[in-house]
Tab-separated table of C-alpha atoms in Angstrom:
chain	number	residue	atom	x	y	z
A	1	MET	CA	0.003	0.075	0.018
A	2	ALA	CA	1.318	3.642	-0.786
A	3	LEU	CA	2.503	5.805	1.963
A	4	PRO	CA	0.633	9.098	2.290
A	5	LEU	CA	2.659	12.064	0.902
A	6	ASP	CA	3.810	14.350	3.518
A	7	ASP	CA	2.750	17.768	3.865
A	8	ARG	CA	5.844	19.514	2.580
A	9	THR	CA	5.743	17.226	-0.698
A	10	ARG	CA	2.231	17.999	-1.144
A	11	GLY	CA	2.839	21.879	-0.528
A	12	ILE	CA	5.515	21.827	-3.334
A	13	ILE	CA	3.383	19.959	-5.908
A	14	ARG	CA	0.816	22.447	-5.437
A	15	ALA	CA	3.046	25.304	-5.830
A	16	CYS	CA	3.986	23.920	-9.059
A	17	VAL	CA	0.197	24.203	-10.708
A	18	PRO	CA	1.310	27.389	-12.479
A	19	ALA	CA	4.121	25.733	-13.975
A	20	LEU	CA	2.299	22.723	-15.258
A	21	GLU	CA	-0.442	25.316	-16.764
A	22	ALA	CA	2.140	26.857	-18.640
A	23	HIS	CA	4.580	24.104	-19.290
A	24	GLY	CA	2.920	20.881	-18.990
A	25	LEU	CA	2.429	19.948	-22.487
A	26	ALA	CA	6.228	20.621	-23.278
A	27	ILE	CA	6.973	18.346	-20.218
A	28	THR	CA	4.914	15.617	-21.440
A	29	THR	CA	6.076	15.940	-25.095
A	30	GLU	CA	9.658	15.940	-24.132
A	31	MET	CA	8.874	12.698	-21.511
A	32	TYR	CA	7.412	10.679	-24.620
A	33	ARG	CA	10.631	11.827	-26.665
A	34	ARG	CA	12.842	9.985	-23.896
A	35	LEU	CA	10.518	7.036	-23.663
A	36	LEU	CA	10.010	6.494	-27.406
A	37	ALA	CA	13.868	6.576	-27.950
A	38	ASN	CA	14.053	3.622	-25.825
A	39	PRO	CA	13.386	0.273	-27.161
A	40	ALA	CA	12.701	-1.470	-24.019
A	41	ILE	CA	9.525	0.762	-23.639
A	42	ARG	CA	8.648	2.199	-27.249
A	43	ASP	CA	6.357	-0.858	-28.389
A	44	LEU	CA	3.883	-0.231	-25.225
A	45	PHE	CA	2.838	2.947	-27.045
A	46	ASN	CA	0.297	3.560	-29.925
A	47	LEU	CA	2.703	5.652	-31.978
A	48	SER	CA	-0.554	7.246	-33.923
A	49	HIS	CA	-1.457	9.119	-30.717
A	50	GLN	CA	2.356	10.550	-30.694
A	51	GLN	CA	1.872	11.867	-34.487
A	52	ASN	CA	-1.142	13.666	-33.706
A	53	GLY	CA	-0.122	14.939	-30.069
A	54	GLU	CA	-3.024	13.283	-28.561
A	55	GLN	CA	-0.978	11.361	-26.107
A	56	PRO	CA	1.248	13.965	-24.552
A	57	ARG	CA	-1.862	16.317	-24.650
A	58	ALA	CA	-3.878	13.785	-22.634
A	59	LEU	CA	-1.175	13.201	-20.165
A	60	ALA	CA	-0.300	16.814	-19.434
A	61	LEU	CA	-4.026	17.330	-18.153
A	62	ALA	CA	-3.864	14.199	-16.089
A	63	VAL	CA	-0.562	15.561	-14.393
A	64	LEU	CA	-2.341	18.972	-13.967
A	65	ALA	CA	-5.323	17.139	-12.584
A	66	TYR	CA	-3.072	15.014	-10.226
A	67	ALA	CA	-1.229	18.207	-8.883
A	68	ARG	CA	-4.527	20.258	-8.357
A	69	ASN	CA	-6.028	17.541	-6.432
A	70	ILE	CA	-2.933	16.507	-4.437
A	71	ASP	CA	-4.501	17.050	-1.351
A	72	ASN	CA	-7.689	14.925	-2.110
A	73	PRO	CA	-6.298	12.198	-4.325
A	74	GLY	CA	-9.555	10.305	-3.955
A	75	VAL	CA	-10.955	12.783	-6.591
A	76	MET	CA	-8.731	10.839	-9.116
A	77	ALA	CA	-10.103	7.350	-7.996
A	78	GLY	CA	-11.972	6.981	-11.134
A	79	ALA	CA	-9.365	8.073	-13.305
A	80	VAL	CA	-6.958	5.422	-11.514
A	81	GLU	CA	-9.329	2.657	-12.102
A	82	ARG	CA	-9.555	3.465	-15.791
A	83	ILE	CA	-5.686	3.656	-16.145
A	84	ALA	CA	-5.211	0.400	-14.347
A	85	GLU	CA	-7.588	-1.434	-16.394
A	86	LYS	CA	-6.026	0.002	-19.773
A	87	HIS	CA	-2.484	-1.065	-18.425
A	88	VAL	CA	-3.904	-4.554	-17.720
A	89	GLY	CA	-5.120	-4.727	-21.208
A	90	LEU	CA	-1.817	-3.884	-22.536
A	91	ASN	CA	0.035	-6.064	-19.964
A	92	ILE	CA	1.835	-3.243	-18.215
A	93	LEU	CA	4.160	-4.454	-15.361
A	94	PRO	CA	5.693	-3.179	-12.331
A	95	GLU	CA	9.242	-3.280	-14.235
A	96	HIS	CA	7.916	-0.636	-16.978
A	97	TYR	CA	7.278	2.029	-14.390
A	98	PRO	CA	11.049	2.962	-13.551
A	99	TYR	CA	11.350	3.862	-17.081
A	100	VAL	CA	8.582	6.392	-16.950
A	101	ALA	CA	9.930	7.961	-13.753
A	102	ASP	CA	13.119	8.534	-15.328
A	103	ALA	CA	11.839	10.038	-18.394
A	104	LEU	CA	9.335	12.163	-16.503
A	105	LEU	CA	11.905	13.600	-13.986
A	106	GLY	CA	14.216	14.142	-16.851
A	107	ALA	CA	11.669	16.030	-18.825
A	108	ILE	CA	10.805	18.239	-15.766
A	109	ALA	CA	14.357	19.062	-15.149
A	110	GLN	CA	14.988	19.924	-19.002
A	111	VAL	CA	11.764	22.201	-19.402
A	112	LEU	CA	11.891	23.941	-16.092
A	113	GLY	CA	15.745	24.270	-16.254
A	114	ASP	CA	16.953	26.216	-13.198
A	115	ALA	CA	13.493	26.329	-11.812
A	116	ALA	CA	13.668	22.460	-11.313
A	117	THR	CA	15.175	22.803	-7.910
A	118	PRO	CA	16.309	19.907	-5.783
A	119	ASP	CA	13.130	20.100	-3.583
A	120	ILE	CA	11.116	20.204	-6.688
A	121	MET	CA	12.430	16.993	-8.280
A	122	ASP	CA	12.409	15.302	-4.960
A	123	ALA	CA	8.627	16.254	-4.314
A	124	TRP	CA	7.727	15.010	-8.022
A	125	GLY	CA	9.911	11.750	-7.681
A	126	ARG	CA	7.817	11.152	-4.379
A	127	ALA	CA	4.508	12.132	-5.950
A	128	TYR	CA	5.156	9.877	-9.025
A	129	TRP	CA	6.062	6.764	-6.842
A	130	PHE	CA	3.112	7.389	-4.564
A	131	LEU	CA	0.712	7.120	-7.661
A	132	ALA	CA	2.591	4.387	-9.428
A	133	ASP	CA	2.437	2.253	-6.194
A	134	ILE	CA	-1.426	2.467	-6.253
A	135	LEU	CA	-1.495	1.723	-9.731
A	136	ILE	CA	0.868	-1.235	-9.448
A	137	GLY	CA	-1.290	-2.361	-6.457
A	138	ARG	CA	-4.437	-2.236	-8.416
A	139	GLU	CA	-3.269	-3.915	-11.425
A	140	GLU	CA	-1.683	-6.523	-9.411
A	141	GLN	CA	-5.311	-7.234	-8.022
A	142	ILE	CA	-6.682	-7.395	-11.538
A	143	TYR	CA	-4.186	-9.828	-12.849
A	144	VAL	CA	-4.925	-12.099	-9.882
A	145	ALA	CA	-8.687	-11.983	-10.650
A	146	HIS	CA	-8.063	-12.711	-14.129
A	147	ALA	CA	-5.862	-15.666	-13.467
A	148	ALA	CA	-8.633	-17.166	-10.929
A	149	ALA	CA	-11.621	-16.652	-13.379
A	150	PRO	CA	-12.873	-19.375	-15.139
A	151	GLY	CA	-11.320	-19.582	-18.556
A	152	GLY	CA	-9.033	-16.633	-17.368
A	153	TRP	CA	-5.226	-16.057	-17.894
A	154	THR	CA	-2.791	-13.337	-17.654
A	155	GLY	CA	-0.090	-12.388	-20.157
A	156	TRP	CA	-0.579	-13.147	-23.860
A	157	ARG	CA	-2.735	-15.973	-25.063
A	158	PRO	CA	-2.952	-17.346	-28.566
A	159	PHE	CA	-6.331	-16.614	-30.290
A	160	SER	CA	-7.245	-17.676	-34.060
A	161	VAL	CA	-9.563	-15.985	-36.206
A	162	ARG	CA	-12.535	-18.223	-36.571
A	163	ARG	CA	-14.692	-15.906	-38.510
A	164	ARG	CA	-14.110	-12.350	-40.530
A	165	THR	CA	-17.175	-10.357	-41.357
A	166	VAL	CA	-17.443	-7.063	-43.388
A	167	GLU	CA	-19.873	-5.126	-41.266
A	168	SER	CA	-19.748	-1.758	-43.475
A	169	GLY	CA	-17.384	0.029	-45.834
A	170	THR	CA	-15.147	0.903	-43.071
A	171	VAL	CA	-15.738	-1.790	-40.461
A	172	THR	CA	-14.595	-5.433	-40.207
A	173	SER	CA	-15.275	-7.971	-37.491
A	174	PHE	CA	-13.100	-10.767	-36.215
A	175	GLU	CA	-14.510	-13.698	-34.324
A	176	LEU	CA	-11.604	-15.218	-31.971
A	177	VAL	CA	-11.195	-18.332	-30.212
A	178	PRO	CA	-8.476	-19.577	-28.177
A	179	THR	CA	-5.964	-22.165	-30.081
A	180	ASP	CA	-5.661	-24.141	-26.937
A	181	GLY	CA	-9.563	-25.026	-27.211
A	182	ARG	CA	-10.161	-24.146	-23.865
A	183	PRO	CA	-13.288	-21.908	-22.544
A	184	VAL	CA	-12.461	-18.072	-22.220
A	185	MET	CA	-13.125	-15.774	-19.486
A	186	ARG	CA	-16.851	-14.300	-19.503
A	187	HIS	CA	-16.315	-10.502	-20.054
A	188	ALA	CA	-18.554	-7.743	-18.815
A	189	ALA	CA	-20.368	-6.140	-21.443
A	190	GLY	CA	-18.350	-2.852	-22.630
A	191	GLN	CA	-14.818	-4.186	-21.860
A	192	SER	CA	-12.235	-4.491	-24.491
A	193	LEU	CA	-9.225	-6.693	-25.472
A	194	GLY	CA	-5.325	-6.154	-25.573
A	195	PHE	CA	-3.314	-7.303	-28.627
A	196	ARG	CA	0.387	-7.621	-28.957
A	197	LEU	CA	0.815	-7.729	-32.822
A	198	ASP	CA	3.696	-7.881	-35.178
A	199	VAL	CA	2.775	-6.022	-38.122
A	200	PRO	CA	5.465	-7.200	-41.255
A	201	GLY	CA	7.352	-4.033	-42.230
A	202	HIS	CA	6.503	-2.171	-39.022
A	203	GLY	CA	7.361	-4.299	-36.266
A	204	PRO	CA	5.548	-4.929	-32.750
A	205	ALA	CA	2.541	-2.806	-31.588
A	206	ARG	CA	0.047	-2.987	-28.887
A	207	ARG	CA	-3.603	-2.175	-29.332
A	208	ASN	CA	-7.001	-2.257	-27.355
A	209	TYR	CA	-10.196	-3.062	-29.107
A	210	SER	CA	-13.523	-3.056	-27.482
A	211	ILE	CA	-15.161	-6.464	-27.538
A	212	SER	CA	-18.576	-6.313	-29.823
A	213	SER	CA	-19.970	-9.675	-29.072
A	214	ALA	CA	-22.537	-10.397	-26.176
A	215	PRO	CA	-20.576	-12.198	-23.120
A	216	GLY	CA	-19.915	-15.894	-23.604
A	217	ALA	CA	-17.748	-18.673	-22.918
A	218	ASP	CA	-15.932	-19.776	-26.090
A	219	ALA	CA	-15.220	-16.648	-28.421
A	220	TYR	CA	-14.983	-13.074	-28.354
A	221	ARG	CA	-15.439	-10.624	-31.469
A	222	ILE	CA	-13.775	-7.402	-32.143
A	223	SER	CA	-15.136	-4.908	-34.781
A	224	VAL	CA	-12.227	-2.571	-36.091
A	225	ARG	CA	-12.588	0.601	-38.215
A	226	ARG	CA	-10.243	1.035	-40.929
A	227	ILE	CA	-8.149	4.375	-40.277
A	228	ASP	CA	-6.851	6.461	-43.176
A	229	GLY	CA	-3.098	5.904	-42.730
A	230	GLY	CA	-3.530	3.439	-39.894
A	231	VAL	CA	-0.784	0.896	-39.773
A	232	VAL	CA	-2.400	-1.490	-37.351
A	233	SER	CA	-5.983	-1.190	-38.658
A	234	ASN	CA	-4.976	-1.425	-42.388
A	235	TRP	CA	-2.999	-4.612	-41.759
A	236	LEU	CA	-6.045	-6.222	-39.689
A	237	HIS	CA	-8.381	-5.161	-42.808
A	238	ASP	CA	-5.982	-6.408	-45.589
A	239	SER	CA	-3.894	-9.294	-44.161
A	240	VAL	CA	-5.697	-10.947	-41.335
A	241	ARG	CA	-7.918	-13.894	-42.505
A	242	GLU	CA	-9.421	-16.915	-40.892
A	243	GLY	CA	-6.925	-18.938	-39.134
A	244	THR	CA	-4.529	-16.154	-38.591
A	245	VAL	CA	-3.186	-16.394	-34.876
A	246	LEU	CA	-3.117	-13.236	-32.805
A	247	GLN	CA	-1.636	-12.593	-28.966
A	248	VAL	CA	-4.362	-11.583	-26.799
A	249	SER	CA	-4.807	-10.368	-23.093
A	250	ALA	CA	-7.716	-11.038	-20.818
A	251	PRO	CA	-10.606	-8.705	-21.072
A	252	ALA	CA	-10.321	-5.450	-19.020
A	253	GLY	CA	-12.017	-2.057	-18.842
A	254	ASP	CA	-14.285	-0.388	-16.384
A	255	PHE	CA	-16.677	1.045	-18.993
A	256	THR	CA	-19.202	-1.699	-18.375
A	257	LEU	CA	-23.031	-2.058	-18.314
A	258	GLY	CA	-24.595	-1.679	-14.768
A	259	HIS	CA	-26.766	-4.395	-13.476
A	260	PRO	CA	-29.623	-4.636	-15.759
A	261	ASP	CA	-33.266	-3.947	-14.422
A	262	THR	CA	-36.217	-2.126	-15.488
A	263	ALA	CA	-34.557	1.460	-15.736
A	264	PRO	CA	-34.225	2.929	-19.065
A	265	VAL	CA	-30.615	2.833	-20.961
A	266	VAL	CA	-29.548	5.192	-23.773
A	267	PHE	CA	-26.702	4.041	-26.050
A	268	LEU	CA	-25.382	7.415	-27.729
A	269	SER	CA	-22.556	6.717	-30.269
A	270	ALA	CA	-20.857	7.925	-33.142
A	271	GLY	CA	-18.809	6.021	-35.661
A	272	VAL	CA	-16.954	3.218	-34.357
A	273	GLY	CA	-17.888	4.263	-30.891
A	274	LEU	CA	-21.050	1.681	-31.366
A	275	THR	CA	-18.582	-1.392	-30.782
A	276	PRO	CA	-19.126	-1.663	-26.880
A	277	PHE	CA	-22.812	-1.211	-27.304
A	278	MET	CA	-23.050	-4.114	-29.348
A	279	SER	CA	-21.848	-6.196	-26.433
A	280	MET	CA	-24.297	-4.644	-23.960
A	281	LEU	CA	-27.247	-4.906	-26.232
A	282	GLY	CA	-26.585	-8.769	-26.331
A	283	VAL	CA	-27.249	-8.380	-22.659
A	284	VAL	CA	-30.048	-5.929	-22.056
A	285	ALA	CA	-31.936	-6.855	-25.381
A	286	THR	CA	-32.948	-10.205	-23.746
A	287	GLY	CA	-34.708	-8.402	-20.973
A	288	LYS	CA	-37.329	-5.764	-20.019
A	289	THR	CA	-35.019	-2.760	-20.021
A	290	PRO	CA	-36.423	-0.093	-22.031
A	291	ILE	CA	-33.626	1.071	-24.843
A	292	ARG	CA	-33.014	3.946	-26.908
A	293	TYR	CA	-30.170	3.547	-29.276
A	294	ILE	CA	-28.774	7.084	-31.013
A	295	HIS	CA	-26.039	6.812	-33.526
A	296	ALA	CA	-24.247	8.958	-35.918
A	297	THR	CA	-22.557	7.596	-38.912
A	298	ARG	CA	-21.602	9.325	-42.271
A	299	SER	CA	-23.789	7.038	-44.521
A	300	THR	CA	-25.316	3.809	-44.888
A	301	GLU	CA	-21.990	2.772	-46.619
A	302	THR	CA	-20.177	3.501	-43.313
A	303	GLU	CA	-23.213	2.197	-40.895
A	304	ALA	CA	-22.031	-0.858	-39.259
A	305	PHE	CA	-24.655	-3.332	-37.589
A	306	GLY	CA	-27.491	-1.651	-39.048
A	307	ILE	CA	-29.358	-4.854	-39.475
A	308	PRO	CA	-29.519	-6.235	-36.235
A	309	VAL	CA	-30.211	-2.993	-34.644
A	310	ARG	CA	-33.350	-2.747	-36.974
A	311	ASP	CA	-34.253	-6.467	-36.238
A	312	LEU	CA	-34.502	-5.260	-32.531
A	313	ALA	CA	-36.332	-2.311	-33.286
A	314	ALA	CA	-38.740	-4.114	-35.367
A	315	LYS	CA	-39.403	-6.611	-32.580
A	316	GLY	CA	-40.274	-3.502	-30.194
A	317	ARG	CA	-36.892	-4.096	-28.193
A	318	LEU	CA	-35.517	-0.705	-28.847
A	319	ASP	CA	-36.199	2.739	-30.332
A	320	ALA	CA	-33.455	3.889	-32.541
A	321	ASP	CA	-32.370	7.344	-33.882
A	322	ILE	CA	-29.770	7.090	-36.639
A	323	PHE	CA	-28.029	10.160	-37.936
A	324	TYR	CA	-26.215	10.554	-41.264
A	325	THR	CA	-23.877	13.149	-41.346
A	326	ARG	CA	-22.642	12.958	-44.698
A	327	GLN	CA	-25.313	11.408	-46.886
A	328	ALA	CA	-28.982	10.296	-45.927
A	329	PRO	CA	-30.487	7.299	-47.437
A	330	GLN	CA	-32.869	7.684	-50.347
A	331	GLY	CA	-35.815	5.375	-51.009
A	332	VAL	CA	-35.231	3.087	-47.920
A	333	PRO	CA	-38.333	1.311	-46.715
A	334	PRO	CA	-39.055	2.634	-42.982
A	335	VAL	CA	-38.589	0.198	-40.083
A	336	PRO	CA	-40.930	0.453	-37.255
A	337	ASN	CA	-39.475	2.071	-34.129
A	338	VAL	CA	-36.623	3.742	-36.161
A	339	THR	CA	-35.982	7.130	-36.876
A	340	THR	CA	-33.547	8.647	-39.631
A	341	HIS	CA	-32.066	11.751	-39.501
A	342	ALA	CA	-29.920	14.033	-41.776
A	343	GLY	CA	-27.049	15.607	-40.112
A	344	ARG	CA	-25.191	15.309	-36.687
A	345	ILE	CA	-26.675	14.731	-33.294
A	346	THR	CA	-26.581	18.250	-31.820
A	347	PRO	CA	-26.737	19.087	-28.150
A	348	GLU	CA	-29.573	21.136	-28.533
A	349	TRP	CA	-31.644	17.947	-30.334
A	350	LEU	CA	-30.079	15.779	-27.204
A	351	SER	CA	-31.206	18.338	-24.659
A	352	GLY	CA	-34.972	17.861	-25.865
A	353	GLN	CA	-34.702	13.935	-25.666
A	354	VAL	CA	-33.529	13.595	-22.044
A	355	ASP	CA	-35.220	10.957	-19.946
A	356	PRO	CA	-34.252	11.749	-16.318
A	357	ALA	CA	-34.843	8.153	-15.366
A	358	ALA	CA	-32.364	6.827	-17.866
A	359	THR	CA	-28.616	5.941	-17.637
A	360	TYR	CA	-26.694	7.204	-20.459
A	361	TYR	CA	-23.482	5.336	-22.156
A	362	VAL	CA	-21.629	7.444	-24.569
A	363	CYS	CA	-18.712	6.624	-26.804
A	364	GLY	CA	-17.218	8.112	-29.954
A	365	PRO	CA	-14.520	10.619	-30.940
A	366	ASP	CA	-13.499	13.341	-28.620
A	367	GLY	CA	-15.169	16.297	-29.619
A	368	PHE	CA	-18.387	14.253	-30.013
A	369	MET	CA	-17.996	12.908	-26.297
A	370	ARG	CA	-17.551	16.480	-25.074
A	371	ASP	CA	-20.620	17.779	-26.652
A	372	MET	CA	-22.916	15.069	-25.600
A	373	VAL	CA	-21.736	14.904	-21.791
A	374	THR	CA	-21.725	18.472	-21.743
A	375	ALA	CA	-25.343	18.719	-23.162
A	376	LEU	CA	-26.513	15.646	-20.705
A	377	ARG	CA	-25.200	17.643	-17.623
A	378	ALA	CA	-26.699	20.978	-18.862
A	379	ALA	CA	-30.134	19.139	-19.140
A	380	SER	CA	-29.653	18.250	-15.318
A	381	VAL	CA	-28.864	14.569	-16.016
A	382	PRO	CA	-26.933	13.523	-12.686
A	383	ASP	CA	-23.243	12.443	-13.315
A	384	GLY	CA	-23.919	9.221	-11.859
A	385	HIS	CA	-26.502	8.623	-14.756
A	386	ILE	CA	-23.720	9.377	-17.278
A	387	ARG	CA	-20.907	6.705	-18.458
A	388	TYR	CA	-18.570	7.439	-21.131
A	389	ALA	CA	-15.539	6.018	-22.860
A	390	PHE	CA	-12.670	7.457	-24.776
A	391	PHE	CA	-10.763	5.346	-27.626
A	392	GLY	CA	-8.106	7.724	-27.169
A	393	PRO	CA	-4.755	7.536	-25.313
A	394	ALA	CA	-6.544	8.653	-21.772
A	395	ASP	CA	-9.329	10.361	-20.306
A	396	ASP	CA	-10.212	14.040	-20.992
A	397	THR	CA	-10.027	15.529	-17.612
A	398	ALA	CA	-12.471	18.356	-18.657
A	399	LEU	CA	-15.078	15.844	-18.390
A	400	MET	CA	-14.084	14.404	-15.065
A	401	GLY	CA	-15.428	17.661	-12.945
């Protein structure tokens, strides 16, 4: 268990908030430059998040939030849980943490220069390892639970692609079964799988993909969107076929479906953000829970899982609103309980649809997420009834407050 930070250390960290506001992004950018120069740690990261600046920006926000809440770390409990679950999905281990400590402290010293006094460097070293020890402890608990679960495992387990299905012009699904023929751990709807991949011509890579199948005991399904210029997504679409073996970690993640009951749920997504909701629908659609499904996609060409959603709507199990942002369908026969719209899901439209009794699950691109969560809060939906998940490198701390 991590020992509490002393008053002196916490006071120094608090005093660093203005410096982090001014130089936080420069610090995290330099930190990642140092990490990615080290082959022992580089392959743990999604390099696409470095190219567009997402990962340094997300970490800068997280470090700033940590410093602002250094006197009340309990505020960060939700963020710590999400980070721990993501680390477990990528098989991050205790031996990886010293590399990050060296890179972070080295970056602080370089960016702040003479302002990085010995007292400041000592305080940040203590603050880093305080948080790291909490994460390491929680991650160990998750690993132990995975090992003990029926069908569970730790580390990487080989899975073979049993079936490959084209869901739309941009999304393909891969159904995976373990090569050892043994059962798999039953995932919680909304969780993801981690992958250790070796992409020919590019080398090792690690990725997380949401599980898009209902919880079961023999297989998982992931559904991957082809990204322009995306090394891993294009390789999966172009080269991975039935029989291809992939290295997979056990299901992880805290963006999960609450205990199903009779209270309404609303699934609110854009693009490939619908994938965890396919797993959740596999659970709630078999019961009596009222379901609202709201989804935005560019066109019918990019719309994944349109047929099963419409089948559930036709059976009266859900009400669906489908938004086509680029090209609305023409001459398509109407389906009961399905309403189609031209354009985007706007905060104004969403505010007029709020059900105060419902729990809202939100997933999609960052800008969409911010708009939707902000609109729900403005409509007085309690934070406890809003659950969201980012596909990017970390949570946007602007949504935490």
